[in-house]
Every structure is written in C-alpha cells, then in structure tokens.
CSV table of C-alpha atoms in Angstrom, one decimal:
chain,number,residue,atom,x,y,z
A,1,UNK,CA,-0.2,0.2,0.0
A,2,UNK,CA,1.0,3.6,-0.7
A,3,UNK,CA,2.0,6.1,2.0
A,4,UNK,CA,1.6,9.7,3.0
A,5,UNK,CA,3.8,11.7,1.1
A,6,UNK,CA,6.9,13.0,3.4
A,7,UNK,CA,7.5,16.1,2.0
A,8,UNK,CA,6.5,18.3,5.0
A,9,UNK,CA,9.6,19.8,6.5
A,10,UNK,CA,10.3,21.0,10.0
A,11,UNK,CA,9.8,24.7,9.0
A,12,UNK,CA,5.6,24.2,7.4
A,13,UNK,CA,5.3,22.8,10.8
A,14,UNK,CA,6.1,25.7,12.4
A,15,UNK,CA,4.3,28.0,10.6
A,16,UNK,CA,1.5,25.5,10.6
A,17,UNK,CA,2.1,26.0,14.7
A,18,UNK,CA,2.1,29.8,14.7
A,19,UNK,CA,-0.3,30.9,11.8
A,20,UNK,CA,-1.8,27.9,10.2
A,21,UNK,CA,-5.8,27.8,11.7
A,22,UNK,CA,-6.4,31.6,12.2
A,23,UNK,CA,-9.4,32.3,9.8
A,24,UNK,CA,-12.8,33.9,10.9
A,25,UNK,CA,-13.1,32.6,13.7
A,26,UNK,CA,-10.4,35.1,15.1
A,27,UNK,CA,-10.6,37.9,12.6
A,28,UNK,CA,-14.5,37.7,12.3
A,29,UNK,CA,-15.8,35.8,15.4
A,30,UNK,CA,-14.6,38.0,17.4
A,31,UNK,CA,-16.7,41.0,16.7
A,32,UNK,CA,-19.5,38.4,17.2
A,33,UNK,CA,-18.1,37.9,20.9
A,34,UNK,CA,-16.8,41.3,21.3
A,35,UNK,CA,-20.8,42.5,20.7
A,36,UNK,CA,-21.7,39.8,23.0
A,37,UNK,CA,-19.4,40.0,26.2
A,38,UNK,CA,-17.6,42.9,25.8
A,39,UNK,CA,-14.0,43.6,26.1
A,40,UNK,CA,-13.2,42.2,29.4
A,41,UNK,CA,-15.1,38.8,28.2
A,42,UNK,CA,-13.1,38.7,25.2
A,43,UNK,CA,-9.8,39.0,27.2
A,44,UNK,CA,-10.4,36.4,29.9
A,45,UNK,CA,-12.0,33.6,27.9
A,46,UNK,CA,-10.1,33.8,25.0
A,47,UNK,CA,-7.3,34.0,27.6
A,48,UNK,CA,-8.6,31.0,29.6
A,49,UNK,CA,-9.5,29.2,26.2
A,50,UNK,CA,-5.2,29.5,25.4
A,51,UNK,CA,-5.0,27.8,28.6
A,52,UNK,CA,-6.8,24.9,27.3
A,53,UNK,CA,-5.2,24.9,24.2
A,54,UNK,CA,-2.1,25.1,25.7
A,55,UNK,CA,-2.1,22.1,27.2
A,56,UNK,CA,-3.7,20.2,24.2
A,57,UNK,CA,-1.5,20.7,22.2
A,58,UNK,CA,1.4,19.9,24.4
A,59,UNK,CA,0.1,16.7,25.3
A,60,UNK,CA,-0.9,15.7,20.9
A,61,UNK,CA,2.8,16.6,20.8
A,62,UNK,CA,4.3,14.0,24.1
A,63,UNK,CA,2.0,11.0,22.4
A,64,UNK,CA,2.8,12.5,18.4
A,65,UNK,CA,6.1,11.9,18.6
A,66,UNK,CA,6.1,8.7,20.6
A,67,UNK,CA,4.0,7.4,18.3
A,68,UNK,CA,3.8,9.6,14.8
A,69,UNK,CA,1.0,7.0,13.2
A,70,UNK,CA,-1.2,8.7,10.3
A,71,UNK,CA,-4.4,10.0,12.0
A,72,UNK,CA,-3.2,11.3,14.8
A,73,UNK,CA,-5.5,12.2,18.0
A,74,UNK,CA,-8.3,10.0,17.3
A,75,UNK,CA,-6.0,7.0,16.7
A,76,UNK,CA,-4.6,7.8,20.4
A,77,UNK,CA,-8.2,7.7,21.4
A,78,UNK,CA,-8.5,4.6,20.4
A,79,UNK,CA,-5.2,2.8,21.7
A,80,UNK,CA,-5.9,4.5,24.8
A,81,UNK,CA,-9.5,5.5,25.8
A,82,UNK,CA,-12.3,3.2,23.5
A,83,UNK,CA,-12.1,2.5,19.8
A,84,UNK,CA,-15.9,3.1,20.4
A,85,UNK,CA,-14.7,6.4,21.5
A,86,UNK,CA,-11.9,6.3,18.7
A,87,UNK,CA,-14.4,5.8,16.2
A,88,UNK,CA,-16.7,8.6,17.2
A,89,UNK,CA,-14.0,10.9,17.6
A,90,UNK,CA,-12.7,9.9,14.3
A,91,UNK,CA,-16.1,10.4,12.5
A,92,UNK,CA,-17.1,13.7,14.6
A,93,UNK,CA,-13.3,15.5,13.5
A,94,UNK,CA,-14.3,14.9,9.7
A,95,UNK,CA,-17.2,16.1,10.1
A,96,UNK,CA,-16.4,19.3,11.3
A,97,UNK,CA,-14.1,19.7,8.8
A,98,UNK,CA,-16.8,18.5,5.5
A,99,UNK,CA,-18.8,21.4,7.5
A,100,UNK,CA,-16.2,24.3,7.5
A,101,UNK,CA,-15.8,24.3,4.3
A,102,UNK,CA,-18.8,25.6,2.7
A,103,UNK,CA,-18.6,27.8,5.8
A,104,UNK,CA,-15.6,29.5,4.9
A,105,UNK,CA,-16.3,29.7,1.2
A,106,UNK,CA,-19.3,31.6,2.1
A,107,UNK,CA,-17.2,33.4,4.2
A,108,UNK,CA,-14.4,34.7,1.6
A,109,UNK,CA,-17.7,35.9,-0.5
A,110,UNK,CA,-18.8,38.5,2.1
A,111,UNK,CA,-15.8,39.6,2.9
A,112,UNK,CA,-15.4,40.5,-0.9
A,113,UNK,CA,-18.4,41.9,-1.1
A,114,UNK,CA,-16.8,44.2,1.6
A,115,UNK,CA,-15.0,45.9,-1.7
A,116,UNK,CA,-18.0,45.2,-4.1
A,117,UNK,CA,-22.0,44.2,-4.1
A,118,UNK,CA,-22.9,43.9,-7.2
A,119,UNK,CA,-21.0,40.7,-7.8
A,120,UNK,CA,-22.9,37.4,-7.0
A,121,UNK,CA,-22.1,35.3,-4.2
A,122,UNK,CA,-22.0,32.2,-6.3
A,123,UNK,CA,-19.1,34.3,-8.4
A,124,UNK,CA,-17.0,34.2,-5.3
A,125,UNK,CA,-17.1,30.5,-4.1
A,126,UNK,CA,-16.8,29.4,-7.2
A,127,UNK,CA,-13.8,31.0,-7.6
A,128,UNK,CA,-12.4,30.0,-3.9
A,129,UNK,CA,-13.6,26.7,-4.6
A,130,UNK,CA,-11.8,26.4,-7.4
A,131,UNK,CA,-8.5,27.4,-6.1
A,132,UNK,CA,-8.8,25.1,-3.3
A,133,UNK,CA,-8.9,22.2,-5.6
A,134,UNK,CA,-6.0,23.6,-7.6
A,135,UNK,CA,-3.9,23.3,-4.0
A,136,UNK,CA,-5.3,20.2,-3.4
A,137,UNK,CA,-3.9,18.9,-6.7
A,138,UNK,CA,-0.2,19.3,-5.1
A,139,UNK,CA,-0.5,17.1,-2.7
A,140,UNK,CA,0.8,17.5,1.0
A,141,UNK,CA,3.6,20.0,-0.8
A,142,UNK,CA,1.0,22.1,-1.1
A,143,UNK,CA,-0.9,22.6,1.5
A,144,UNK,CA,2.3,22.7,3.1
A,145,UNK,CA,3.8,25.8,1.0
A,146,UNK,CA,0.2,27.7,0.9
A,147,UNK,CA,0.1,27.5,4.6
A,148,UNK,CA,3.8,28.5,5.1
A,149,UNK,CA,3.1,31.4,3.1
A,150,UNK,CA,-0.4,32.6,4.3
A,151,UNK,CA,0.9,32.2,8.0
A,152,UNK,CA,4.1,34.2,7.7
A,153,UNK,CA,1.4,36.9,5.9
A,154,UNK,CA,-1.0,36.4,8.6
A,155,UNK,CA,2.0,37.1,11.3
A,156,UNK,CA,3.2,39.8,9.8
A,157,UNK,CA,0.0,41.7,9.0
A,158,UNK,CA,-1.3,40.9,12.7
A,159,UNK,CA,2.0,42.7,14.2
A,160,UNK,CA,1.9,46.0,12.0
A,161,UNK,CA,-1.8,46.0,13.1
A,162,UNK,CA,-0.7,45.9,16.5
A,163,UNK,CA,2.1,48.4,16.1
A,164,UNK,CA,-0.3,50.9,14.6
A,165,UNK,CA,-3.5,49.6,17.5
A,166,UNK,CA,-0.5,51.2,20.1
A,167,UNK,CA,0.1,54.7,17.4
A,168,UNK,CA,-4.2,54.5,17.4
A,169,UNK,CA,-4.5,54.1,21.1
A,170,UNK,CA,-2.0,57.0,22.0
A,171,UNK,CA,-3.9,59.3,19.9
A,172,UNK,CA,-1.2,59.5,16.8
A,173,UNK,CA,-4.4,59.3,14.3
A,174,UNK,CA,-5.2,61.1,11.1
A,175,UNK,CA,-7.0,63.9,11.9
A,176,UNK,CA,-10.0,62.7,9.9
A,177,UNK,CA,-10.4,59.7,12.2
A,178,UNK,CA,-11.8,59.4,16.0
A,179,UNK,CA,-8.3,58.5,17.0
A,180,UNK,CA,-6.7,61.8,16.5
A,181,UNK,CA,-6.5,62.7,20.3
A,182,UNK,CA,-5.5,60.0,23.5
A,183,UNK,CA,-8.3,57.6,23.1
A,184,UNK,CA,-6.9,54.9,26.2
A,185,UNK,CA,-8.9,52.3,27.3
A,186,UNK,CA,-12.2,54.6,27.3
A,187,UNK,CA,-14.4,51.7,25.7
A,188,UNK,CA,-13.9,49.9,29.0
A,189,UNK,CA,-16.1,52.4,30.9
A,190,UNK,CA,-18.4,53.8,28.1
A,191,UNK,CA,-20.1,51.5,26.9
A,192,UNK,CA,-17.9,49.3,29.6
A,193,UNK,CA,-16.1,46.3,29.5
A,194,UNK,CA,-18.8,43.6,29.7
A,195,UNK,CA,-22.1,43.5,28.6
A,196,UNK,CA,-24.8,41.2,28.6
A,197,UNK,CA,-23.9,40.0,32.1
A,198,UNK,CA,-23.2,36.5,32.4
A,199,UNK,CA,-25.0,35.4,30.3
A,200,UNK,CA,-22.5,37.1,27.4
A,201,UNK,CA,-19.8,36.0,29.6
A,202,UNK,CA,-20.3,32.9,28.9
A,203,UNK,CA,-21.9,32.7,25.2
A,204,UNK,CA,-17.4,34.0,24.2
A,205,UNK,CA,-16.3,30.7,25.6
A,206,UNK,CA,-17.8,28.4,22.7
A,207,UNK,CA,-16.9,31.8,20.3
A,208,UNK,CA,-13.5,31.9,21.5
A,209,UNK,CA,-13.2,27.9,21.4
A,210,UNK,CA,-14.3,27.9,17.7
A,211,UNK,CA,-11.2,30.7,17.1
A,212,UNK,CA,-8.6,27.9,18.3
A,213,UNK,CA,-10.0,25.2,16.1
A,214,UNK,CA,-7.2,23.5,14.0
A,215,UNK,CA,-4.5,24.2,16.2
A,216,UNK,CA,-4.4,20.7,16.4
A,217,UNK,CA,-4.0,20.0,13.0
A,218,UNK,CA,0.2,20.4,14.0
A,219,UNK,CA,-0.1,17.4,15.1
A,220,UNK,CA,-1.7,15.2,12.3
A,221,UNK,CA,0.5,16.8,9.5
A,222,UNK,CA,3.6,15.6,12.3
A,223,UNK,CA,2.8,11.9,10.3
A,224,UNK,CA,3.7,13.7,6.9
A,225,UNK,CA,7.0,15.3,7.6
A,226,UNK,CA,10.6,13.5,6.6
A,227,UNK,CA,11.6,14.3,10.4
A,228,UNK,CA,8.6,14.2,13.0
A,229,UNK,CA,10.5,13.1,16.0
A,230,UNK,CA,12.8,16.4,16.0
A,231,UNK,CA,10.4,19.1,13.6
A,232,UNK,CA,7.3,18.7,16.2
A,233,UNK,CA,8.7,19.5,19.2
A,234,UNK,CA,9.8,22.9,17.8
A,235,UNK,CA,6.8,23.5,16.2
A,236,UNK,CA,4.3,22.8,19.3
A,237,UNK,CA,6.4,25.1,21.3
A,238,UNK,CA,5.1,28.3,18.4
A,239,UNK,CA,1.6,27.4,19.6
A,240,UNK,CA,2.8,30.1,22.9
A,241,UNK,CA,3.0,32.4,20.6
A,242,UNK,CA,0.4,32.6,18.8
A,243,UNK,CA,-1.9,32.6,21.5
A,244,UNK,CA,0.1,35.4,23.1
A,245,UNK,CA,0.7,37.8,20.2
A,246,UNK,CA,-2.7,36.6,17.8
A,247,UNK,CA,-5.2,36.2,21.1
A,248,UNK,CA,-4.5,38.3,23.8
A,249,UNK,CA,-2.2,41.0,22.4
A,250,UNK,CA,-4.2,41.2,18.9
A,251,UNK,CA,-7.3,40.8,21.2
A,252,UNK,CA,-6.3,43.6,23.2
A,253,UNK,CA,-6.2,46.2,21.0
A,254,UNK,CA,-9.5,45.3,19.3
A,255,UNK,CA,-11.1,45.8,22.3
A,256,UNK,CA,-9.3,49.1,23.5
A,257,UNK,CA,-10.0,50.6,19.9
A,258,UNK,CA,-13.3,49.0,18.5
A,259,UNK,CA,-16.7,49.7,20.2
A,260,UNK,CA,-18.9,46.4,21.4
A,261,UNK,CA,-21.7,48.4,20.9
A,262,UNK,CA,-21.4,49.5,17.1
A,263,UNK,CA,-23.8,48.5,14.8
A,264,UNK,CA,-21.6,47.3,12.1
A,265,UNK,CA,-20.2,44.8,13.6
A,266,UNK,CA,-20.9,41.1,13.4
A,267,UNK,CA,-24.3,40.2,15.7
A,268,UNK,CA,-25.2,36.8,15.5
A,269,UNK,CA,-24.5,33.3,17.2
A,270,UNK,CA,-23.4,32.8,13.9
A,271,UNK,CA,-19.7,33.9,13.1
A,272,UNK,CA,-20.4,33.2,10.1
A,273,UNK,CA,-23.0,35.7,8.7
A,274,UNK,CA,-22.5,38.6,7.6
A,275,UNK,CA,-21.0,41.2,9.4
A,276,UNK,CA,-17.4,43.6,9.4
A,277,UNK,CA,-14.2,42.6,11.2
A,278,UNK,CA,-13.2,44.3,14.0
A,279,UNK,CA,-10.0,44.3,12.3
A,280,UNK,CA,-11.3,46.3,9.8
A,281,UNK,CA,-13.1,48.7,11.3
A,282,UNK,CA,-10.3,50.6,13.9
A,283,UNK,CA,-8.2,51.6,10.6
A,284,UNK,CA,-11.1,52.5,8.5
A,285,UNK,CA,-12.3,54.6,12.0
A,286,UNK,CA,-8.9,56.1,12.4
A,287,UNK,CA,-9.1,57.1,8.6
A,288,UNK,CA,-6.8,55.1,7.5
A,289,UNK,CA,-7.5,55.4,4.4
A,290,UNK,CA,-6.4,51.6,2.1
A,291,UNK,CA,-5.8,50.0,5.5
A,292,UNK,CA,-9.5,48.7,6.3
A,293,UNK,CA,-8.2,46.8,2.8
A,294,UNK,CA,-5.2,46.0,3.8
A,295,UNK,CA,-7.2,43.8,6.6
A,296,UNK,CA,-9.8,42.7,4.2
A,297,UNK,CA,-7.3,40.7,2.1
A,298,UNK,CA,-5.7,39.9,5.7
A,299,UNK,CA,-8.9,38.2,6.3
A,300,UNK,CA,-9.1,36.9,3.0
A,301,UNK,CA,-6.3,35.0,3.1
A,302,UNK,CA,-7.0,33.6,6.2
A,303,UNK,CA,-10.0,32.5,5.3
A,304,UNK,CA,-9.2,30.8,2.5
A,305,UNK,CA,-6.4,29.2,4.0
A,306,UNK,CA,-9.0,27.6,6.8
A,307,UNK,CA,-10.4,26.1,3.8
A,308,UNK,CA,-7.4,24.3,2.2
A,309,UNK,CA,-6.9,23.2,5.8
A,310,UNK,CA,-10.7,22.2,5.7
A,311,UNK,CA,-9.2,19.7,2.8
A,312,UNK,CA,-6.4,18.1,4.7
A,313,UNK,CA,-7.4,17.8,8.1
A,314,UNK,CA,-11.1,16.0,6.7
A,315,UNK,CA,-8.7,14.0,4.0
A,316,UNK,CA,-6.0,12.4,6.4
A,317,UNK,CA,-8.5,11.7,9.1
A,318,UNK,CA,-11.5,9.4,6.9
A,319,UNK,CA,-8.4,8.0,5.4
A,320,UNK,CA,-6.7,6.7,8.7
A,321,UNK,CA,-10.5,6.2,9.3
A,322,UNK,CA,-10.7,3.9,6.1
A,323,UNK,CA,-7.0,2.1,7.3
A,324,UNK,CA,-8.2,1.3,10.3
A,325,UNK,CA,-11.7,-0.5,9.1
A,326,UNK,CA,-14.0,2.1,10.8
A,327,UNK,CA,-15.0,3.9,7.4
A,328,UNK,CA,-15.3,2.7,3.9
A,329,UNK,CA,-12.0,0.5,2.4
A,330,UNK,CA,-12.4,3.2,-0.8
A,331,UNK,CA,-11.3,6.1,1.3
A,332,UNK,CA,-8.1,4.2,2.2
A,333,UNK,CA,-6.5,4.5,-1.3
A,334,UNK,CA,-3.1,6.7,-1.5
A,335,UNK,CA,-2.1,7.5,-5.3
A,336,UNK,CA,1.9,7.2,-5.8
A,337,UNK,CA,2.6,10.5,-5.2
A,338,UNK,CA,0.8,10.0,-1.8
A,339,UNK,CA,-1.8,11.7,-2.0
A,340,UNK,CA,-5.4,10.3,-0.5
A,341,UNK,CA,-7.8,11.4,-3.4
A,342,UNK,CA,-10.9,9.5,-2.6
A,343,UNK,CA,-10.7,11.5,0.9
A,344,UNK,CA,-9.6,14.5,-0.7
A,345,UNK,CA,-12.1,14.1,-3.6
A,346,UNK,CA,-15.2,13.6,-0.6
A,347,UNK,CA,-13.8,16.7,0.7
A,348,UNK,CA,-14.4,19.0,-1.5
A,349,UNK,CA,-17.3,17.8,-2.8
A,350,UNK,CA,-18.8,19.3,0.8
A,351,UNK,CA,-17.9,23.4,-1.3
A,352,UNK,CA,-20.9,22.6,-3.0
A,353,UNK,CA,-23.2,22.8,-0.2
A,354,UNK,CA,-22.0,26.9,0.6
A,355,UNK,CA,-24.8,27.7,-2.4
A,356,UNK,CA,-27.0,26.9,0.0
A,357,UNK,CA,-26.7,30.4,1.0
A,358,UNK,CA,-28.1,31.4,-2.5
A,359,UNK,CA,-31.3,30.0,-1.1
A,360,UNK,CA,-34.1,32.0,0.7
A,361,UNK,CA,-33.2,29.3,3.5
A,362,UNK,CA,-29.7,29.6,3.2
A,363,UNK,CA,-29.1,31.0,6.9
A,364,UNK,CA,-31.6,28.5,8.4
A,365,UNK,CA,-29.1,25.7,7.0
A,366,UNK,CA,-26.2,27.4,7.3
A,367,UNK,CA,-27.1,27.5,11.5
A,368,UNK,CA,-27.9,23.7,12.1
A,369,UNK,CA,-24.8,23.1,9.7
A,370,UNK,CA,-22.9,25.5,12.2
A,371,UNK,CA,-24.8,23.7,15.3
A,372,UNK,CA,-23.2,20.6,14.3
A,373,UNK,CA,-19.4,21.4,13.9
A,374,UNK,CA,-19.6,24.5,16.8
A,375,UNK,CA,-19.0,22.0,19.6
A,376,UNK,CA,-16.5,19.4,17.9
A,377,UNK,CA,-13.0,20.7,18.2
A,378,UNK,CA,-13.9,20.4,22.7
A,379,UNK,CA,-14.6,17.2,22.2
A,380,UNK,CA,-11.8,16.3,19.8
A,381,UNK,CA,-9.3,18.2,22.6
A,382,UNK,CA,-10.9,16.5,25.7
A,383,UNK,CA,-10.1,13.2,24.2
A,384,UNK,CA,-6.3,14.3,23.5
A,385,UNK,CA,-5.9,15.2,26.8
A,386,UNK,CA,-8.0,11.8,28.3
A,387,UNK,CA,-6.3,9.6,26.1
A,388,UNK,CA,-2.8,11.8,27.6
A,389,UNK,CA,-4.0,11.0,31.2
A,390,UNK,CA,-4.8,7.8,30.6
A,391,UNK,CA,-1.3,6.8,28.2
A,392,UNK,CA,1.0,8.4,31.4
A,393,UNK,CA,-1.6,6.4,34.3
A,394,UNK,CA,-0.4,3.2,32.1
A,395,UNK,CA,3.1,4.6,31.7
A,396,UNK,CA,3.6,4.6,35.5
A,397,UNK,CA,1.4,0.8,36.5
A,398,UNK,CA,4.0,-0.4,34.1
A,399,UNK,CA,7.0,0.7,35.8
A,400,UNK,CA,8.4,2.7,33.0
A,401,UNK,CA,10.8,6.3,33.8
A,402,UNK,CA,9.2,9.8,33.1
A,403,UNK,CA,13.1,10.1,31.2
A,404,UNK,CA,11.9,7.4,28.8
A,405,UNK,CA,9.8,9.8,27.1
A,406,UNK,CA,11.3,11.8,24.6
A,407,UNK,CA,9.4,14.9,24.8
A,408,UNK,CA,6.8,15.7,27.7
A,409,UNK,CA,4.3,18.0,28.0
A,410,UNK,CA,5.5,21.2,29.8
A,411,UNK,CA,3.5,20.5,32.4
A,412,UNK,CA,3.2,16.7,32.7
A,413,UNK,CA,-0.2,14.9,33.3
A,414,UNK,CA,-1.7,17.8,35.4
A,415,UNK,CA,-1.5,20.3,32.7
A,416,UNK,CA,-4.5,17.4,31.0
A,417,UNK,CA,-5.8,17.8,34.2
A,418,UNK,CA,-6.2,21.5,33.8
A,419,UNK,CA,-7.0,21.6,30.5
A,420,UNK,CA,-10.0,18.9,30.9
A,421,UNK,CA,-11.1,21.0,33.5
A,422,UNK,CA,-11.4,23.8,31.4
A,423,UNK,CA,-13.1,21.9,28.9
A,424,UNK,CA,-15.9,21.0,30.6
A,425,UNK,CA,-16.4,24.7,31.8
A,426,UNK,CA,-16.3,25.8,28.6
A,427,UNK,CA,-18.8,23.1,27.7
A,428,UNK,CA,-21.3,24.2,30.8
A,429,UNK,CA,-21.1,27.6,29.6
A,430,UNK,CA,-22.8,26.5,26.5
A,431,UNK,CA,-25.1,24.6,28.4
A,432,UNK,CA,-26.1,27.8,29.7
A,433,UNK,CA,-26.1,30.1,27.0
A,434,UNK,CA,-28.4,27.1,24.8
A,435,UNK,CA,-30.7,27.6,27.9
A,436,UNK,CA,-30.3,31.7,28.7
A,437,UNK,CA,-28.9,33.3,25.3
A,438,UNK,CA,-27.6,36.4,25.6
A,439,UNK,CA,-29.8,39.4,24.1
A,440,UNK,CA,-32.6,39.1,25.6
A,441,UNK,CA,-34.1,38.4,29.4
A,442,UNK,CA,-36.0,35.1,28.3
A,443,UNK,CA,-35.0,31.5,28.4
A,444,UNK,CA,-34.4,29.5,24.5
A,445,UNK,CA,-36.6,27.6,22.7
A,446,UNK,CA,-36.8,24.4,21.7
A,447,UNK,CA,-34.6,25.4,18.7
A,448,UNK,CA,-32.4,27.2,19.7
A,449,UNK,CA,-31.5,24.8,22.0
A,450,UNK,CA,-30.7,22.5,19.8
A,451,UNK,CA,-29.2,24.7,17.8
A,452,UNK,CA,-26.1,25.5,20.1
A,453,UNK,CA,-26.1,21.9,21.3
A,454,UNK,CA,-26.3,19.2,18.9
A,455,UNK,CA,-22.6,18.3,19.0
A,456,UNK,CA,-23.1,16.3,21.6
A,457,UNK,CA,-26.1,13.9,20.4
A,458,UNK,CA,-24.2,13.6,17.3
A,459,UNK,CA,-21.5,12.2,19.2
A,460,UNK,CA,-23.2,9.9,21.4
A,461,UNK,CA,-24.6,8.5,17.8
A,462,UNK,CA,-21.4,8.1,16.6
A,463,UNK,CA,-20.1,6.4,20.0
A,464,UNK,CA,-22.9,4.1,19.3
A,465,UNK,CA,-22.3,3.4,16.0
A,466,UNK,CA,-19.1,2.7,17.0
A,467,UNK,CA,-19.8,-0.5,19.3
A,468,UNK,CA,-22.3,-1.4,17.8
A,469,UNK,CA,-20.1,-2.4,14.5
A,470,UNK,CA,-17.2,-3.3,16.7
A,471,UNK,CA,-18.0,-4.6,19.5
A,472,UNK,CA,-15.1,-3.4,21.5
A,473,UNK,CA,-15.6,-1.7,24.9
A,474,UNK,CA,-13.6,0.6,27.1
A,475,UNK,CA,-9.8,-0.3,27.7
A,476,UNK,CA,-7.9,-1.0,31.3
A,477,UNK,CA,-5.0,0.5,31.8
A,478,UNK,CA,-3.3,-3.1,32.5
A,479,UNK,CA,-4.5,-3.9,28.9
A,480,UNK,CA,-2.9,-0.6,27.2
A,481,UNK,CA,0.2,-1.9,24.6
A,482,UNK,CA,2.5,0.8,25.0
A,483,UNK,CA,5.4,-0.4,22.2
A,484,UNK,CA,3.6,-1.5,18.9
A,485,UNK,CA,4.2,1.8,16.8
A,486,UNK,CA,6.5,3.6,19.3
A,487,UNK,CA,8.9,5.2,17.3
A,488,UNK,CA,12.7,4.8,18.0
A,489,UNK,CA,15.0,7.6,18.9
A,490,UNK,CA,18.7,8.5,19.2
A,491,UNK,CA,18.7,8.4,22.9
A,492,UNK,CA,22.4,9.8,23.2
A,493,UNK,CA,21.4,13.5,22.0
A,494,UNK,CA,18.9,13.1,23.8
A,495,UNK,CA,19.9,12.8,26.4
A,496,UNK,CA,23.4,15.0,25.8
A,497,UNK,CA,20.3,17.8,25.2
A,498,UNK,CA,18.9,17.2,28.7
A,499,UNK,CA,22.3,17.9,30.6
A,500,UNK,CA,23.1,20.7,29.0
A,501,UNK,CA,19.4,22.4,29.3
A,502,UNK,CA,19.9,21.3,33.0
A,503,UNK,CA,23.1,23.8,33.2
A,504,UNK,CA,21.0,26.3,32.0
A,505,UNK,CA,19.9,29.0,34.5
A,506,UNK,CA,16.3,29.3,35.4
A,507,UNK,CA,15.4,31.7,33.1
A,508,UNK,CA,17.2,30.1,29.8
A,509,UNK,CA,15.6,26.9,30.7
A,510,UNK,CA,11.8,28.5,30.8
A,511,UNK,CA,12.6,29.9,27.4
A,512,UNK,CA,13.9,26.3,25.5
A,513,UNK,CA,10.2,25.5,26.8
A,514,UNK,CA,8.4,27.6,24.8
A,515,UNK,CA,11.1,28.9,22.3
C-alpha cells in the first residue's frame, strides 16, 4: 500500500503551528464575541481558552513524538481510551471539516463583498472553491507551502496591526479619524468592559474555542513530515507565541479600539453571518485610507487558508479511519504521489454546500450546519487530554520512567487535568447559553437549544455506531499496549541535550520550554 507523502519540512510545521488555523473564528468571530460579552469577557475567555489549548497541544506533542501515526489524535483515543470512542472522535473530526469548508467559502464571498456587493456571491464561492481544489492537486507539499506563505503573511500583518493600534490608542491617528487624540481605555468605561452580564460572558467561551479550532492540525501534519521527532517539538512550542501574540495581544487592542455596541459588528451567534470584522473597523474609523482594505485582504487570505486546511485535516483523518476499518475501504487508497485522492475528493465535494446560502432558507440551513460543528473541537481536545492522562497512567502502571519519554508536556499530566477541567467549564457555559442566550432576558426555545448543543447527540450517536460495529469496550490500564508503533529515538542526542538544559539558569530553561 502506498504511503502518505512525507515531504513536509520543519519550517512548514513551525508556520502551521504559529498561524495555520487563524481564520474566520478569530478575525470575524471576535466581532461577535465583542458584541455578546464586551472586551473584558473576550480577553478573559480567550485567555482561559489559550491555557486550555496550550495544554492540549503539548499533550498531543508528547503522544505524537512517541507514536507518530497517520490519523493522529483519533487513533490515540482508540489505543488509550475506547475503540468505540475513537470511532466517534474520528468521524466527529471528519464531519467538522466537511461542514467548515462550505462555511469558509461563504465567508470568502462576504469578505470580498466589502469592496463590491454587485457581483453575485456564487461567483466568489466558485473562484475560491476552484483555488482550493488546485492547491490540493499538489498534495501535501501544496498544502505545506500554501500554509507557510499564508501564515507568514498573517503573522507580519498582525504585528503591523498591533504597532498601528498602539499609535492609535495613544492618539497618533490622522485628524480625519476618531483617534487623533489620546484614546486609551475609554471603551472599557463606556459602553463598559462587560456586556449582557453572565450570559454574555458565557457565550464568548464557545466563540473563543471555535477561534482556536484547527490548532491540533500540527499533530496531524507531523505524520507527513520527514522527521517528526525533531520537527514536532519545535513546532509545538510556537503555539505559545500564537496564543500570546495573535489572540491575547491582538484582541486586547481590538477591545480598546472598537466599541462592543458598534452596529456594524457581526451581531449573531453565527460567526459566518454577514458582518464587518473589528480588525477592519479600527483602521476604517481611524481614517487610514486603504489600510482597512489591507486588513480585509488579510482576513480573506486567512479564510482561504482555513478552507485548504479543511480538506487536508478531513481527508487525512478519513483515510486513517478507512485504514483502521472504520470507514469504507475506498477511502484508504493513496496514489503513488502520496495523495489520498478519494478522501480529498469527497472533502472537496462538500464545498458545494456553500451555494445553499443563495437560497431563501440558506441562513437557516447554515445555522444548523454550524450547530453540527460548533462543539466538535472541544470533544476532540478533551479526547486528546484523556488519552494523554491514560497514557501516563499506563506508563506508570508498567513501571516505566518519565525519562524514557523523549518529549514531555511542559506541565505533564497536571496540565492535561487542568485543560480537561477547562473544557468541562466551556461545555457547561455553552449549556447555560443554550438555555439562557444573551441579548434577551427570556429562556431559549427548543430549536435554539438544539442549535447550541447539537454536537453532543451527534458524538453520542457516532459512539453508539462504533460500539455496535466493533463491539469493543473501554480499554483497561493493564491492557494498554505501549510498545506497538513506538518510534525509536537517538537517546544519546536526547540525553546530551537534557544535560545541557539542566545546566542552564532558570530563565533560560523557561525560555527553552516555549522557544
């Protein structure tokens, strides 16, 4: 059987880690979060979600360096938790990306209409769909190079935005805009740091989680790099800088510059609805002619990048499911160039759902599609953390030393417990919002509740199907196989590096953990 192309290099993994999954959830969805909860809620919820995803990615890195297998995190659920749950997580992840692709194509069309609303949405959907198809013709290397270039562009653009934001906050904007005098933190006082009370605060949690969705792709991509045990740890460390620079600092500046009551912001629970990004509103209000269009280009590049990632993540997971016997065998086929063509084709085909937005009921259909994928990332991350916890438990049960683990999560199993606790908090917050949504004092109706929590019954359905199909139950600690598929490592080099790090001062050891 042909193997997946392993032409991805360390520079690709590093860029995928630092900027690969930044798209509509961050640039556009942050406007929805700002409207629902206010700038303080956005900052707090994104910070909490950042702690959560930081521990998730390090747990995934530890497992992926030890067992760099195709299909990544879903196979860890099979191995360390329950084959039926692994089946559910695999299909949950495939479904997430199948649905997100048409949603991202729709955002592309909305983004372009910022300049010209006369051209039909269908035209732009077609153009961007064809572009994503062409990128995937070039397989792993096409995805890797596209992500490298787009992530570098997003990184530079965000740094430029933050420099401009500091100038505007200090009152250095042109006289034609509103930031021509000291601006400071006035918006935290009027209209206020929080909006819509506790309901608004809770509603921002899922928006924050959605914005981080796709961060785990670096673990999936590791299976297609030529030296995952060397490249992956370096890439994992870049996630700290993505959380700090992109999300925390970027959204802090947005909350200082853009009012949470601005009616041009996306005012919807659907981050794919038509709305203007706060990253565009700030330069627009500043009177920086042309800079708002530049930021809109950044958003467009980001959204297209996520569309490419949808096909990559969904196709690789579907191929791995088929290889495990959890999906039709046709999807296990890989051509001589290392491309899983049947899986890629079925993922690309789902892009056609984007044309549903043209129908009179398109918005309703999209709300339900979003409901299917809204919590999917939280279940994926929770499964990674549980798999890591059970891996460590089995490792200890079999009397093995932590020194035998080549790359260890920075906060160990404690970090996984913290991350898992925060995921439960996020799920509880979403459950509360499903009952008591923001912008109203009333309780939600049945339709609104299921839109907010539809992902849970979908996951439970997949779990039941997996159990009926495979008839395999929970894996006990003493049954966990820790050796099959375990990668051999150059322990002389690893131990020499560990001795070197141990000799460094504390500040340098701390820096080495995230750089």
